[in-house]
XYZ file of C-alpha atoms in Angstrom:
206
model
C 101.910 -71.864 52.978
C 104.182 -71.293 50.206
C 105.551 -74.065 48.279
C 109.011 -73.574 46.733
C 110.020 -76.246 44.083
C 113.972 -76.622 43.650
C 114.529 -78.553 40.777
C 117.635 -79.748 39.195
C 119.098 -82.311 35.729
C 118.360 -85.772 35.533
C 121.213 -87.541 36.522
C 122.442 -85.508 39.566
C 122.454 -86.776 43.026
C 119.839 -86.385 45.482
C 120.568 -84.439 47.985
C 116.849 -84.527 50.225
C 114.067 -87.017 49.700
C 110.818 -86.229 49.177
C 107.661 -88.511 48.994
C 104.974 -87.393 47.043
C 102.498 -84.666 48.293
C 99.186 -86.402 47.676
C 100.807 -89.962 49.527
C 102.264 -88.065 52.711
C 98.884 -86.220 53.143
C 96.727 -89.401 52.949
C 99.352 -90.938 55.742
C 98.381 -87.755 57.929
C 102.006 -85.963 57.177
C 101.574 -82.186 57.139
C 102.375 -80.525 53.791
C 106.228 -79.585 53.196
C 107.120 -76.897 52.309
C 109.850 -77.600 50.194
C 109.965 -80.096 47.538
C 113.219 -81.273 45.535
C 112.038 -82.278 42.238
C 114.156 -83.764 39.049
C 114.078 -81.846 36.321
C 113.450 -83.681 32.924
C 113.833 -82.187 29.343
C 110.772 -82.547 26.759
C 108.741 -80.644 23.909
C 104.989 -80.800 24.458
C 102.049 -80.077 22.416
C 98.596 -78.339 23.408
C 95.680 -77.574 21.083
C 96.223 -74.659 19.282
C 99.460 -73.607 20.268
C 103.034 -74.875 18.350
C 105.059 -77.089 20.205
C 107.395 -75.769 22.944
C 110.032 -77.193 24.927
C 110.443 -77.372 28.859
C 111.048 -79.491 31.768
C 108.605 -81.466 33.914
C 109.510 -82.088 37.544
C 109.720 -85.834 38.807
C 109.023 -86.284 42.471
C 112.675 -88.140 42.961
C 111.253 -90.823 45.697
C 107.864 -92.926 45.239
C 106.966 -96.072 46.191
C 108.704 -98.730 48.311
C 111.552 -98.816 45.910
C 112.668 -95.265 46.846
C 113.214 -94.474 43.263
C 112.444 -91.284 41.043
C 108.654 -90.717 39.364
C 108.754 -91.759 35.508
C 107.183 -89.537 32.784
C 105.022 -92.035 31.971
C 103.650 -91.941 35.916
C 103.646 -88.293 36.110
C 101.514 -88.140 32.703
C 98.788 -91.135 33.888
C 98.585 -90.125 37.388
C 95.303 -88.989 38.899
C 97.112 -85.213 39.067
C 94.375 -82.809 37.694
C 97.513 -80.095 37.005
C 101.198 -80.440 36.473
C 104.097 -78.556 36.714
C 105.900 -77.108 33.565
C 109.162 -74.772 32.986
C 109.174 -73.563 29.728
C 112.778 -73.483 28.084
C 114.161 -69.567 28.691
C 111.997 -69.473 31.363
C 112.222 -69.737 35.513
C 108.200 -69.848 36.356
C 106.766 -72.594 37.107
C 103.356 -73.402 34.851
C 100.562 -75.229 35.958
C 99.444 -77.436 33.002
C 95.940 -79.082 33.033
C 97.315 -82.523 32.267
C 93.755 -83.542 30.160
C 94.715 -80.642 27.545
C 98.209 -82.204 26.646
C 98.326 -83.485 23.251
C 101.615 -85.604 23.452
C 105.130 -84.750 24.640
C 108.169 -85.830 23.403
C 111.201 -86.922 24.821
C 114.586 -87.445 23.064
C 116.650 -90.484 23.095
C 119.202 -88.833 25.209
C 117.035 -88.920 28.828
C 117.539 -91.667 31.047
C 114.878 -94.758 30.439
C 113.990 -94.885 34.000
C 112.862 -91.484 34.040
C 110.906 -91.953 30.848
C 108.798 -95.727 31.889
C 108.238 -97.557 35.462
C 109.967 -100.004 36.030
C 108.416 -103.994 35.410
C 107.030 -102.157 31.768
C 106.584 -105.372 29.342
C 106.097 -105.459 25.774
C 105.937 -108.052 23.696
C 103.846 -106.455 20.697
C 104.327 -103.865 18.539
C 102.123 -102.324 15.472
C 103.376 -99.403 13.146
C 100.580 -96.430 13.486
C 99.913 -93.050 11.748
C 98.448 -90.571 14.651
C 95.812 -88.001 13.588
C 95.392 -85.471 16.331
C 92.366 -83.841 16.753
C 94.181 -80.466 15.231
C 95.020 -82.245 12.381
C 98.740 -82.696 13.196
C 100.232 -86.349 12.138
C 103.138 -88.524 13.336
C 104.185 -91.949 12.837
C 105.091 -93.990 15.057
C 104.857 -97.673 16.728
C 103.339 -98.702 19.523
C 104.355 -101.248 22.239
C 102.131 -103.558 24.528
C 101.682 -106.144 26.523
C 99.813 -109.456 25.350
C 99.484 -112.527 27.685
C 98.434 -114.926 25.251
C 99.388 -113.064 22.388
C 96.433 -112.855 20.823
C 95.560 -109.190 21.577
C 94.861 -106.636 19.241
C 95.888 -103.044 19.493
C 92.127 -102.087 19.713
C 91.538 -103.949 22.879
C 94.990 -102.687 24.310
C 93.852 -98.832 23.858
C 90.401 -99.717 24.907
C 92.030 -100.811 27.835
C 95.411 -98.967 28.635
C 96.035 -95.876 30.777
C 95.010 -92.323 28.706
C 98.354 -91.785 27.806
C 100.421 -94.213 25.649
C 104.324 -94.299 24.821
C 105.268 -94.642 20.976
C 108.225 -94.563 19.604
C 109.627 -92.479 16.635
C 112.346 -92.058 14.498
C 112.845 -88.876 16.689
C 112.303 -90.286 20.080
C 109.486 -91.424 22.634
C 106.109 -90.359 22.078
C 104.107 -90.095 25.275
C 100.162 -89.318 23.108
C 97.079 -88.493 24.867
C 94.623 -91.423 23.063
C 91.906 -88.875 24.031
C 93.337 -85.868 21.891
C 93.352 -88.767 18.718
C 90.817 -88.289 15.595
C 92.212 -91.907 14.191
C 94.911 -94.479 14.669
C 95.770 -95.788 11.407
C 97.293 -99.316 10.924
C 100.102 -99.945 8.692
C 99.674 -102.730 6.754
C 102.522 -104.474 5.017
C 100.943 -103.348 1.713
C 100.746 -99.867 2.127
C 104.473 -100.015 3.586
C 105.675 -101.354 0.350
C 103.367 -98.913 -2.087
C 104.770 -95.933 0.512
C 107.724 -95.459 2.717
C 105.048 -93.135 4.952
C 101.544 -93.617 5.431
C 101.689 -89.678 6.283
C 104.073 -86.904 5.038
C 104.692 -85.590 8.415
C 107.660 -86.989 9.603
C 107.607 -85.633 13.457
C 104.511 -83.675 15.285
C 103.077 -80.150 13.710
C 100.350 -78.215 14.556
C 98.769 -75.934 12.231
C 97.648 -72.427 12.810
């Protein structure tokens, strides 16, 4: 069986449905053959290799609320491989999703194609990101307390392996297990520095 992908710009209409492969084989659906998919713009990093820009593809109907796959879903699901076009490019990559570093997405793509829907946040905490390649980025990250009363340890002890940041560039959706150290800005380095790290977006190094 050969599976064709037809992908297209966020934004467009949807012109065929399509429920995600993994649910409509576990309901006893055969596998389509044809899947329309919604093309979304990003740059991604991998170890060892400079950033590059691309489009995932979005499965444009999950759930009961018939509405199009988020990033954020796509990047946390339980997928072992992804699907990638590189910019200049019409093939279709198969990314091993563990050996993404972060990807970025600019401020000009469509929230709901970027978070789920019902995301809450109520606490925030300016970082510096070391990456296990040495690259560095600020940014700060979001979550969810109850109470609170929780700190951003127990909320990346707890969360899903990627987690969204934002940036002065855009979202940051970082793998926490591609991270050498999170480093808390405190009000008194803010004030010494403007940056706890010179690095003002994501680098790699050769």
């Amino acid at each position: 069986c050969i599976v064709r992908v037809c992908s297209h710009r966020f934004g467009d209409h949807h012109s065929q449905d399509a429920e995600p492969i993994a649910r409509q084989q576990s309901e006893g659906f055969p596998m389509p053959a044809y899947v329309e998919k919604v093309r979304v713009p990003v740059r991604l990093a991998q170890p060892n290799l400079a950033p590059r820009d691309g489009w995932f593809l979005l499965f444009p109907c999950v759930g009961a609320e018939q509405r199009t796959e988020s990033l954020v879903e796509l990047l946390n699901s339980r997928r072992s491989v992804i699907q990638f076009i590189p910019s200049g490019d019409v093939s279709v990559l198969l990314l091993t999703r563990s050996n993404i570093d972060w990807v970025a997405v600019s401020p000009g793509v469509e929230p709901t194609l970027v978070f789920p829907p019902g995301l809450e946040r109520n606490q925030g905490q300016r970082v510096g990101l070391r990456f296990l390649d040495e690259s560095r980025v600020e940014a700060t990250i979001d979550w969810f307390s109850e109470r609170g009363q929780e700190r951003l340890s127990d909320y990346l002890n707890v969360c899903d392996t990627f987690v969204v940041g934002r940036t002065g560039f855009g979202t940051l959706i970082w793998n926490k297990q591609r991270i050498r150290e999170v480093q808390i800005a405190s009000d008194d380095v803010s004030r010494a520095r403007s940056s706890p790290f010179p690095a003002a977006q994501p680098s790699t190094r050769p």
